[in-house]
Coordinates of C-alpha atoms in Angstrom, one line a residue:
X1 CA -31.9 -35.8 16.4
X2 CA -30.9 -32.3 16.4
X3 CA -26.6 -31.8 15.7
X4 CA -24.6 -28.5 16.7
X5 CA -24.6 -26.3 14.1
X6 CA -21.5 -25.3 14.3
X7 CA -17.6 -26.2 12.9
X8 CA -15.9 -28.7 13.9
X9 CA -12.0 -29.6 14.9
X10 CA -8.7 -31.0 13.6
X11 CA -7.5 -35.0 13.8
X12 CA -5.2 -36.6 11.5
X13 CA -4.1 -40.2 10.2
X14 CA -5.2 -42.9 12.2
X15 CA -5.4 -46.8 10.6
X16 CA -5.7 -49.2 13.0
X17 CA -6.6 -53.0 13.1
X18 CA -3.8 -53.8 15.1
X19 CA -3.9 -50.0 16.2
X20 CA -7.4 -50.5 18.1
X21 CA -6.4 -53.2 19.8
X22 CA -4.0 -50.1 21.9
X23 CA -6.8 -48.3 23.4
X24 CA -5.3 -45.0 23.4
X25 CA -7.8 -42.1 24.5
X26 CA -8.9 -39.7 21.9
X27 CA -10.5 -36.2 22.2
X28 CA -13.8 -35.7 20.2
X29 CA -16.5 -33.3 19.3
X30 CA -20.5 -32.9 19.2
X31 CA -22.3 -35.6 20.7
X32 CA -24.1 -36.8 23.3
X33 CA -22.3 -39.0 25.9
X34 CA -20.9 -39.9 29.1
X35 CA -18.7 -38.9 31.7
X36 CA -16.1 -36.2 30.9
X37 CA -12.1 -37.1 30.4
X38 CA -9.2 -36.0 29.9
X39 CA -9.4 -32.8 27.3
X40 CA -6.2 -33.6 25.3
X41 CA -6.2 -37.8 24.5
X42 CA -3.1 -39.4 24.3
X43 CA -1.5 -40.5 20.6
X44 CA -3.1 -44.2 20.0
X45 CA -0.2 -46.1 21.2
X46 CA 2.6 -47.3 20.1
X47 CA 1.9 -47.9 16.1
X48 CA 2.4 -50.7 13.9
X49 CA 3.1 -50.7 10.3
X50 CA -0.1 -50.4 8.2
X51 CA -0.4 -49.5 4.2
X52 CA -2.0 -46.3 3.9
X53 CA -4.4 -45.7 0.0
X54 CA -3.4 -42.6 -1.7
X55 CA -5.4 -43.2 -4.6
X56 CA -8.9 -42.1 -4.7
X57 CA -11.6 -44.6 -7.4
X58 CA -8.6 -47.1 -7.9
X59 CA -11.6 -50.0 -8.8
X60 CA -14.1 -48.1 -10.7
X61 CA -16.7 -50.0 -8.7
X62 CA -19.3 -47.2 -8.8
X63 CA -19.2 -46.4 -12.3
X64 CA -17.5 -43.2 -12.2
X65 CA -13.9 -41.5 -13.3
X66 CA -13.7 -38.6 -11.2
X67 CA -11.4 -37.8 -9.8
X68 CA -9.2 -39.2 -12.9
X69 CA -8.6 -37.0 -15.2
X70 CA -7.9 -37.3 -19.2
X71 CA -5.6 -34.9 -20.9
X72 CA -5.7 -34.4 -24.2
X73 CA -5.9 -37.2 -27.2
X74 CA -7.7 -39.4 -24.3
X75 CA -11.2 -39.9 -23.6
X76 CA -11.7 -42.3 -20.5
X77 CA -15.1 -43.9 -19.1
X78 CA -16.0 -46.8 -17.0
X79 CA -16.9 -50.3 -18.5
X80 CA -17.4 -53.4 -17.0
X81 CA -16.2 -51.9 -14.0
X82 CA -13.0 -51.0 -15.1
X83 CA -11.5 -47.5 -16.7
X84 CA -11.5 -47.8 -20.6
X85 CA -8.7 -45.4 -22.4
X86 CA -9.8 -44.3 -25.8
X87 CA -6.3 -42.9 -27.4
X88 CA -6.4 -41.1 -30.1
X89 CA -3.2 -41.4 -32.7
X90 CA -0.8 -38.9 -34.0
X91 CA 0.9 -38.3 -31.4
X92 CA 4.8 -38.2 -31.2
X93 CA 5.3 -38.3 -26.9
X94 CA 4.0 -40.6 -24.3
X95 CA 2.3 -37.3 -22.3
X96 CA 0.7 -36.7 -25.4
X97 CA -2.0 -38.3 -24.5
X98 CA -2.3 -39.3 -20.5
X99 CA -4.8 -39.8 -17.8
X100 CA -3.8 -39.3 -14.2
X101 CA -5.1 -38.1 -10.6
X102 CA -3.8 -35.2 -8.7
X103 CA -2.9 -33.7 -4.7
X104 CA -0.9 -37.5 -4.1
X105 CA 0.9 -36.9 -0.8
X106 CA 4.5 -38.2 -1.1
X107 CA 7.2 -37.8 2.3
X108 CA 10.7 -38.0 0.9
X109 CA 12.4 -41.7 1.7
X110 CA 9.3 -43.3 3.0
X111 CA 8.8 -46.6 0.8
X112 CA 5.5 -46.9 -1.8
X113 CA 4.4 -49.4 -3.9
X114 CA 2.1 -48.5 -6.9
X115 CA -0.1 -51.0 -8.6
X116 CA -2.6 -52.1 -10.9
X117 CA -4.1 -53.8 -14.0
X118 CA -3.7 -53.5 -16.9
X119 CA -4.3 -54.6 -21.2
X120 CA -4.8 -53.0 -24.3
X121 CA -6.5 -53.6 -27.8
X122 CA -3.2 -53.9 -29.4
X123 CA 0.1 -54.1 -28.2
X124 CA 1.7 -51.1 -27.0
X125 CA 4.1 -49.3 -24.6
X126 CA 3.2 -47.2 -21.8
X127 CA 4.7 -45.1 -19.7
X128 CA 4.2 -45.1 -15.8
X129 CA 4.6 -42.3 -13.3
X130 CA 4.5 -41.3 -9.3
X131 CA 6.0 -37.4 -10.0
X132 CA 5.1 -33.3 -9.3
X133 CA 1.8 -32.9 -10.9
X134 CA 4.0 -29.6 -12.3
X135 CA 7.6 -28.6 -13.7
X136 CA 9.5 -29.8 -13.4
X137 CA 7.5 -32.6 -13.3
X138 CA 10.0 -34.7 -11.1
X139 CA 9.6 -38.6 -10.8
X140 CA 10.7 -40.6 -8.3
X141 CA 8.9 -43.9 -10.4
X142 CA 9.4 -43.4 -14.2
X143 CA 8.8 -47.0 -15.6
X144 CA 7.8 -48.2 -19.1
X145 CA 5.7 -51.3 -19.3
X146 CA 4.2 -53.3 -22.2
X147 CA 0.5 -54.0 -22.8
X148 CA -1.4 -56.3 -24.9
X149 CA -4.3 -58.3 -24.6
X150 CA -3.9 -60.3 -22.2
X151 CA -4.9 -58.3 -18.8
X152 CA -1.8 -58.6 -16.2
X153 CA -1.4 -57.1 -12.4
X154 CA 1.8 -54.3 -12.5
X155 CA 3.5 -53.9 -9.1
X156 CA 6.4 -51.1 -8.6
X157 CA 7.9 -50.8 -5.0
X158 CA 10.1 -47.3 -5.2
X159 CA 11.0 -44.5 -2.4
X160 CA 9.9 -41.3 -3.2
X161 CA 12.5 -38.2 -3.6
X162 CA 9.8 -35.6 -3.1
X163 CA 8.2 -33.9 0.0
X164 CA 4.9 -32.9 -1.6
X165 CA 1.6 -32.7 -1.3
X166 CA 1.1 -32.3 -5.0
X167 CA 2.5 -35.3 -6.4
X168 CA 0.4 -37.1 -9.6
X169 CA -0.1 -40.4 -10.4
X170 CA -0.1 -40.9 -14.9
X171 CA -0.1 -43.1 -17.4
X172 CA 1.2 -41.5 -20.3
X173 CA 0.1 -43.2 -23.1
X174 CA 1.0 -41.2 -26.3
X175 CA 3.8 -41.7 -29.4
X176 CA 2.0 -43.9 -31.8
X177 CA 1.0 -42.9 -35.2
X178 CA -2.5 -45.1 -34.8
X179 CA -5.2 -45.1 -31.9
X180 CA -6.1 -47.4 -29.5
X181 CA -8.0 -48.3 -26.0
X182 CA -6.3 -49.4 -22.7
X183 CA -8.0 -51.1 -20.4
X184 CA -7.4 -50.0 -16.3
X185 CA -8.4 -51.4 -13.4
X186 CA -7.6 -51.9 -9.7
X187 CA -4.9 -49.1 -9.5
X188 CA -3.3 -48.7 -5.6
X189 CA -0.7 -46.0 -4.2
X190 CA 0.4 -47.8 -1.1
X191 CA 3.3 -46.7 1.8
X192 CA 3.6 -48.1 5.1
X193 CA 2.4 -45.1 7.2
X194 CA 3.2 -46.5 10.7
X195 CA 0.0 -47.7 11.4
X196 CA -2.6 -50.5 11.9
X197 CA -4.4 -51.9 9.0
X198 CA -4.8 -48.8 6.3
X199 CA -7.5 -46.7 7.8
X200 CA -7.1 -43.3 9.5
X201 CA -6.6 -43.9 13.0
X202 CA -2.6 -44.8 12.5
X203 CA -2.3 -41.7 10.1
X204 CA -2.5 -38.7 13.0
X205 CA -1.7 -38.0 16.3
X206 CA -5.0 -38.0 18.1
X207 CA -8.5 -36.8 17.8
X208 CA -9.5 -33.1 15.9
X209 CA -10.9 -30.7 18.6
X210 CA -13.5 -28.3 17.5
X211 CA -12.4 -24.9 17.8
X212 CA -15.4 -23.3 16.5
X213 CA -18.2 -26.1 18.4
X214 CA -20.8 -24.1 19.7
X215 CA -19.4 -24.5 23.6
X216 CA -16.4 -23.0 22.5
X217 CA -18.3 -20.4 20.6
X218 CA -20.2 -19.7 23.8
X219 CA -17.1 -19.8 25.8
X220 CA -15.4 -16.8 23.6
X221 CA -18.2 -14.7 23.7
X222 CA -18.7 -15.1 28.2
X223 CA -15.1 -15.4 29.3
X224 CA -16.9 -13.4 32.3
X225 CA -19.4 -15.9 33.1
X226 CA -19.0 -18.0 35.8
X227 CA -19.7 -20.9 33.9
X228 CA -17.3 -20.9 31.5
X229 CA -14.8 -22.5 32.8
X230 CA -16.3 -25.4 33.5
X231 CA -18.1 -26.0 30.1
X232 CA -14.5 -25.2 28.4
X233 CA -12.5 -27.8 30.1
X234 CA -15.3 -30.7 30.4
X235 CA -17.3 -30.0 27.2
X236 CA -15.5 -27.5 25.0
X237 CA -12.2 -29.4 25.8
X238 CA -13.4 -32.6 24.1
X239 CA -15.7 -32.0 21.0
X240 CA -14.6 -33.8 17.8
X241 CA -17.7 -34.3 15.5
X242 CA -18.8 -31.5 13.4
X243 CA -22.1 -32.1 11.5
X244 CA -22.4 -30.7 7.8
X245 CA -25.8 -30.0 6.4
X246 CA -27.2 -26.9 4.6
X247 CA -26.4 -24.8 7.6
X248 CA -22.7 -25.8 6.1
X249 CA -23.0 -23.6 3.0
X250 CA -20.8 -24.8 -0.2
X251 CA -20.1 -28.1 1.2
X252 CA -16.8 -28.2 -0.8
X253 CA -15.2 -25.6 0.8
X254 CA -16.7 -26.4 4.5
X255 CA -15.4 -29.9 4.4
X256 CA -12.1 -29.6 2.6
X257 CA -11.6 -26.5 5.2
X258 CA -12.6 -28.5 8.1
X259 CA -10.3 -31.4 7.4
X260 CA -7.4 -29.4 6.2
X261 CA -7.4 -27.9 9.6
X262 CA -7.1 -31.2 11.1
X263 CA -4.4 -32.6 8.9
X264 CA -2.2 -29.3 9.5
X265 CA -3.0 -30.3 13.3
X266 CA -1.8 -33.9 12.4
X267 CA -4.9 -35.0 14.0
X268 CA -8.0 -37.2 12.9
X269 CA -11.2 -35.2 12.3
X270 CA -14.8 -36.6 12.8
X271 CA -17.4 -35.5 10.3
X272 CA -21.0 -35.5 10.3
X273 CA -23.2 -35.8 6.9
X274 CA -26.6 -34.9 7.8
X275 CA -28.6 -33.6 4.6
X276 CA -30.8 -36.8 3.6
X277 CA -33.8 -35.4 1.9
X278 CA -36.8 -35.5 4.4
X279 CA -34.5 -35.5 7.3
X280 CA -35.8 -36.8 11.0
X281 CA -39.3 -37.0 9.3
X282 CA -40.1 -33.4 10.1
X283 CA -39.4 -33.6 13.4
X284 CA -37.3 -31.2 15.5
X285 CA -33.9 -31.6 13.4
X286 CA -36.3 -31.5 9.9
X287 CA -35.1 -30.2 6.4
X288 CA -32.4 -32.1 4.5
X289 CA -31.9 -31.8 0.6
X290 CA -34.8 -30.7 -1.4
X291 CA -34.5 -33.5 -4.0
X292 CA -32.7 -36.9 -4.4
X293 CA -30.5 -35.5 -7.1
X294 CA -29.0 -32.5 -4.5
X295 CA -28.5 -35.0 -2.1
X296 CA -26.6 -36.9 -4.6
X297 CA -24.8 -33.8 -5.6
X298 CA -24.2 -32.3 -2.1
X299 CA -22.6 -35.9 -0.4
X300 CA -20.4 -36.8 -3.7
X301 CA -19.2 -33.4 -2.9
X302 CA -18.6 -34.1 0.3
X303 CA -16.7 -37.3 -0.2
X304 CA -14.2 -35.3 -2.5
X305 CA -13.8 -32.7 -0.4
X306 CA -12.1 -35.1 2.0
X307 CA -10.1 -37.2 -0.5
X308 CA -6.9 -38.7 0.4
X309 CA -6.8 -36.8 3.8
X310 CA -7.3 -39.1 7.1
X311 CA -11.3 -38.8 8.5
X312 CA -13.9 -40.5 10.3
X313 CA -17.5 -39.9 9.1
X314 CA -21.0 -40.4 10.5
X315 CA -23.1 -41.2 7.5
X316 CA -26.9 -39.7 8.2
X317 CA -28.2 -39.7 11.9
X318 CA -31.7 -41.3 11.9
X319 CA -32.1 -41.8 7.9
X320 CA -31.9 -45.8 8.4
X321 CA -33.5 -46.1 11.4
X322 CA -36.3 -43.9 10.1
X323 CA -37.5 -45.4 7.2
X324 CA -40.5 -46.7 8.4
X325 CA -41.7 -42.7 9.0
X326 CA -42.0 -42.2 4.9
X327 CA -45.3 -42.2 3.5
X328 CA -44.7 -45.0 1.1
X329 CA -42.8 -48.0 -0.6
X330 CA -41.1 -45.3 -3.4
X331 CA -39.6 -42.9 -1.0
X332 CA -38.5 -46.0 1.2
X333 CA -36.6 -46.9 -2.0
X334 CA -35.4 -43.7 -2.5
X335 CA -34.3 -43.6 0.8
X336 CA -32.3 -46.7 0.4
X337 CA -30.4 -45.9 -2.7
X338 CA -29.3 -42.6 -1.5
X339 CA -28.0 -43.9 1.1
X340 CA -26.4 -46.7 -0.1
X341 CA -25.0 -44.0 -2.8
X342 CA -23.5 -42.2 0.0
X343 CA -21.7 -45.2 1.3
X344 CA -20.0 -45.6 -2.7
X345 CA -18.8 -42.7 -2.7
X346 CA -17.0 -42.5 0.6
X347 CA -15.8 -45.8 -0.9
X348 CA -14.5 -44.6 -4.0
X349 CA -14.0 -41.1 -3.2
X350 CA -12.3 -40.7 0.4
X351 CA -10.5 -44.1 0.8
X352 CA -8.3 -43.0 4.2
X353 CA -12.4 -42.8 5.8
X354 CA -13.2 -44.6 7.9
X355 CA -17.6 -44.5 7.3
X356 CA -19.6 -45.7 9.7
X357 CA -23.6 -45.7 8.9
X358 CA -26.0 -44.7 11.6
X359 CA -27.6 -48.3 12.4
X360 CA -30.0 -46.2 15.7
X361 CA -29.6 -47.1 19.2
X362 CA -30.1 -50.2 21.6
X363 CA -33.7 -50.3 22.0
X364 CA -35.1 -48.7 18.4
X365 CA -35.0 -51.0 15.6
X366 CA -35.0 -55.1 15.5
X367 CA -31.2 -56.4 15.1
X368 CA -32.4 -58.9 12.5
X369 CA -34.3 -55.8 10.7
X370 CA -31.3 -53.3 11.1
X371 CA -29.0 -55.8 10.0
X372 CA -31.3 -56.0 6.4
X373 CA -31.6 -52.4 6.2
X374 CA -27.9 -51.9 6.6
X375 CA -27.3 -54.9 4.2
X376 CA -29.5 -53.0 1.7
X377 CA -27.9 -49.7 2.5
X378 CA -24.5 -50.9 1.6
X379 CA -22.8 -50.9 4.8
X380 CA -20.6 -53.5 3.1
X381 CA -18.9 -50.1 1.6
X382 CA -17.3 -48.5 4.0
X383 CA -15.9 -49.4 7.7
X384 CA -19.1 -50.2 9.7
X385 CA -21.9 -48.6 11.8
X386 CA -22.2 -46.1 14.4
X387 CA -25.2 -46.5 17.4
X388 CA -26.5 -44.3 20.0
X389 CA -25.8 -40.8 18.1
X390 CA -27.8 -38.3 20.1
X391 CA -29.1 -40.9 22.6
X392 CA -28.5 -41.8 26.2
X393 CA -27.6 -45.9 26.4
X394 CA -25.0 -47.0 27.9
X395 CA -22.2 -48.5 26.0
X396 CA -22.8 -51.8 27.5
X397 CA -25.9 -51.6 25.8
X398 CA -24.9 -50.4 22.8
X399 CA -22.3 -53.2 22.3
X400 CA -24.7 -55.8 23.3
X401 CA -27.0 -54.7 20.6
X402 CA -24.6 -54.7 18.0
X403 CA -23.2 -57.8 18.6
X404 CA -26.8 -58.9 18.0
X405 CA -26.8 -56.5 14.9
X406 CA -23.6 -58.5 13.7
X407 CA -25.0 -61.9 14.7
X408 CA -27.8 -61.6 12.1
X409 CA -25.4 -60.1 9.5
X410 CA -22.7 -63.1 9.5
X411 CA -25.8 -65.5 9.5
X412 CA -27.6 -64.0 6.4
X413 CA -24.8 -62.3 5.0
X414 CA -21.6 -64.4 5.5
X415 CA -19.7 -60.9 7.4
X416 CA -19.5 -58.4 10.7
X417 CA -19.1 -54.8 10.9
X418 CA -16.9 -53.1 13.5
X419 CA -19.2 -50.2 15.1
X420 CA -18.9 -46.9 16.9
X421 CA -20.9 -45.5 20.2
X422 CA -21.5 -42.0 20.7
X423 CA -20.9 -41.9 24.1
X424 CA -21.3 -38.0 24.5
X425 CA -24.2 -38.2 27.3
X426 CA -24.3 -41.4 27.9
X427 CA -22.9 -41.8 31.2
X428 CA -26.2 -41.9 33.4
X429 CA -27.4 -43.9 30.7
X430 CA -31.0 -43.4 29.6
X431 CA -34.4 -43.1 31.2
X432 CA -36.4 -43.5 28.4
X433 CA -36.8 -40.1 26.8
X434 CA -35.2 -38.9 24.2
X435 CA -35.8 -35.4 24.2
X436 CA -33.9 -33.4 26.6
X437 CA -34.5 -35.9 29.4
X438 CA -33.4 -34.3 32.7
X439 CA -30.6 -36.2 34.9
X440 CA -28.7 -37.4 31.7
X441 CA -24.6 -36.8 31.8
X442 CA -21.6 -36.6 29.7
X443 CA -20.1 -40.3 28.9
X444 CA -16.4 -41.1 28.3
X445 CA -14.2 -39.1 25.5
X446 CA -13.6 -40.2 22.3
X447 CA -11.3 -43.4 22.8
X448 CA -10.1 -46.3 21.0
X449 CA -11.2 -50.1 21.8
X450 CA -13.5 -49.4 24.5
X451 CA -16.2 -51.5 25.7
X452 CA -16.5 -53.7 22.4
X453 CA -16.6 -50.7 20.3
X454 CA -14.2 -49.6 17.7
X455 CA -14.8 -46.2 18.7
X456 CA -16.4 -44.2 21.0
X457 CA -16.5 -40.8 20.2
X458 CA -18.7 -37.8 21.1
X459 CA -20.9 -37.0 18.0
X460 CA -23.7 -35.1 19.5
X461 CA -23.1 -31.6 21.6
X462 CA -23.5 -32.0 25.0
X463 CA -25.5 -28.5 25.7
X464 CA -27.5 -28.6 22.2
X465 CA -30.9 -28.5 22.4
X466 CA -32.7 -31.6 20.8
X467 CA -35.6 -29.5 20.4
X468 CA -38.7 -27.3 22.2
X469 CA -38.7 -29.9 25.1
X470 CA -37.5 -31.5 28.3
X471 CA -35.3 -29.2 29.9
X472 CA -35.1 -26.9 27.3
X473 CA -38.6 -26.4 26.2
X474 CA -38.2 -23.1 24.4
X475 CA -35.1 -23.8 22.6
X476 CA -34.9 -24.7 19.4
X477 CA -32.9 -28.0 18.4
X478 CA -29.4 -26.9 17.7
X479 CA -29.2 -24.4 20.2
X480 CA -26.8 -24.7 22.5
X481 CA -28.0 -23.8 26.4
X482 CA -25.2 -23.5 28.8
X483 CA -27.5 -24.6 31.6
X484 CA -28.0 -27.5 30.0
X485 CA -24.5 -28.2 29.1
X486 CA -23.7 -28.0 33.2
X487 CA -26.9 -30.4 33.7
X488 CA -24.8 -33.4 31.4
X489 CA -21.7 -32.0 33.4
X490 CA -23.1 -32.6 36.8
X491 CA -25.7 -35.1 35.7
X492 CA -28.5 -33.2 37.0

């Protein structure tokens, strides 16, 4: 399942339980789909109030501190799934000896509650901040609180006084003659951002656009051709999705770049992660990460690079569906823990994502089956699964599948999964071929609440090749082929 390899476009805040239920068009990027709408989607509707998390690892479930950092006199790691803070003594001021996390949006006058849990191995006082992670180091929450050992939940509703985007959550924990250890778990930076229900789709104004897909790449370079016009305003017009893999480059500084243009846009970008080691089992969209510990390395990266900022992400095209295609039970295993390491650290590390894990298409994989793999995989992590991403079923289809996906999971499981459709060239549905099947179109835009689906959204490039075939039969997957982007235009 060959992506575009090319950038992708900005979208902003969106959270949206009660949100979805608004269906409000939205404007994607790469993907195959169906028909073509409007280029520019409408906001999601009117919003309702939904608590947005600006704190990044606030439960420690995954074992890790990043991104909290210790300062000096503290050494911090995770035990029993909580942060321990070893404090050293000899100290004469509370930021003496602190931990805290950075790049905490605040607006000034909107409300936030911080929270968290808390004890200590001796009784002690501690000092509590929301401020500028510089000087003047201004604080619109400044508390002081007491710990012992007895472990107690710490709730502190306050307005903030800054417009930042460099505002620090600390707990300064410094001024005692004598060392001891803290115990932290559970920490939340809440506000009510206007939403529906904490995720991204309340937090921005619409779906990201693509600037630099590779339609409107192609488009900049043939302004003359005759075609151009056409593939601006009904393919161009509405690509979202851009997909990151080793094409990509320092994944850091592609994604952070990548969503930072989409937040400056105030509107919600949609991300691809496509680098699992042994990728589309050497097929036509081959490679990935040349060992489990750069893949590990390259999608923690990844997560961070996205932090607090709104996104949706597509975790790894094919990889669950596929695992049947590796040679044996230890790479199947391998397989599985990556993956389900991926879905932790969008947890832990991005927690305005919403992460959906590629769960196939309508007619691949067993629902009872797909629903163990995704089970295994940890879609319990993040916000559900995505189907048909570079595929050709309908949405109907796709929706009926995944209630039968979701069936199996609340049976075996005790739980159900919202899900997304890539409806990108989807709207002729599909003829059986994968391939660069002739006849196939482009489905509906990225939208809100359609059809069953959380989501649809275009995630594969209408005009990319999926490889030396079909259609296309000497173009490599990847490619795009303005003939074949006017094919899914006219469904020819």
């Amino acid at each position: 399942m060959q992506p575009s390899n090319s950038a992708g476009s900005p979208f902003r805040r969106f959270t949206a339980p009660a949100a979805l239920m608004l269906a409000a068009a939205l404007t994607t990027a790469c993907g195959p789909s169906e028909p073509p709408a409007p280029a520019e989607a409408e906001a999601l509707g009117s919003r309702t109030d939904a608590l947005t998390e600006l704190v990044s690892n606030g439960t420690f479930n995954g074992g890790t501190v990043s991104p909290w950092w210790s300062g000096p006199n503290t050494q911090s790691r995770v035990e029993n799934a909580r942060l321990r803070v070893d404090v050293g003594g000899g100290t004469a001021n509370p930021w003496d000896a602190l931990i805290g996390q950075d790049d905490i949006p605040l607006v000034n006058g909107r409300a936030y509650t911080l929270s968290f849990t808390a004890s200590a191995s001796v009784s002690t006082t501690v000092r509590v901040t929301v401020q500028l992670e510089s000087a003047p180091y201004t604080a619109p929450l400044d508390r002081q609180i007491t710990l012992d050992g007895t472990s107690r939940r710490f709730t502190f509703p306050f307005t903030s006084t800054l417009a930042t985007q460099a505002g620090q959550v600390t707990f300064q924990m410094g001024g005692r003659a004598t060392g001891f250890s803290a115990f932290i778990d559970d920490i939340s930076l809440t506000t009510e951002d206007g939403g529906g229900g904490g995720g991204p789709l309340s937090m921005t104004n619409g779906f990201y656009i693509d600037p630099n897909s590779n339609p409107a790449n192609w488009v900049r370079a043939n302004s003359g051709d005759s075609r151009a016009a056409r593939i601006q305003s009904s393919v161009a017009n509405n690509l979202a999705a851009r997909w990151f893999a080793a094409w990509s480059g320092d994944i850091t500084t592609a994604v952070s770049s990548f969503v930072s243009a989409a937040d400056a846009a105030d509107k919600l970008p949609v991300l691809v992660a496509y680098n699992i080691p042994g990728r589309d089992c050497g097929s036509h969209s081959g490679g990935g990460a040349g060992s489990p510990e750069a893949y590990r390395t390259w999608i923690s990266s990844f997560a961070a690079a996205i932090g607090n900022r709104p996104a949706v992400v597509i975790i790894e095209p094919d990889a669950v569906a596929q695992l049947d295609c590796l040679a044996n039970d230890a790479e199947r295993q391998t397989r599985i823990s990556l993956i389900r390491y991926a879905t932790e650290q969008f947890r832990d590390r991005a927690p305005n994502t919403w992460a959906y894990l590629d769960a196939g298409n309508a007619l691949w994989i067993n629902a009872d089956t797909m629903a163990q793999r995704l089970e295994n995989m940890g879609v319990r992590n993040v916000r559900g699964f995505a189907l048909n991403v570079s595929n050709f079923y309908t949405t109907a289809q796709s929706a009926s599948y995944a209630g039968s996906v979701n069936s199996s999971l609340s049976s075996r499981y005790g739980y159900t999964k919202p899900f997304v459709v890539d409806t990108s060239r989807n709207g002729n549905g599909s003829n059986g071929e994968w391939c660069n099947p002739a006849g196939r179109k482009i489905g509906t835009t990225n939208q809100v609440g359609v059809g069953g689906a959380e989501m649809t959204l275009w995630i594969k490039v209408p005009g990319d090749s999926d490889g030396q075939c079909g259609v296309a039969p000497n173009t490599p997957a990847g490619t795009f082929v303005p003939d074949v982007a006017l094919r899914m235009i006219d469904g020819l």
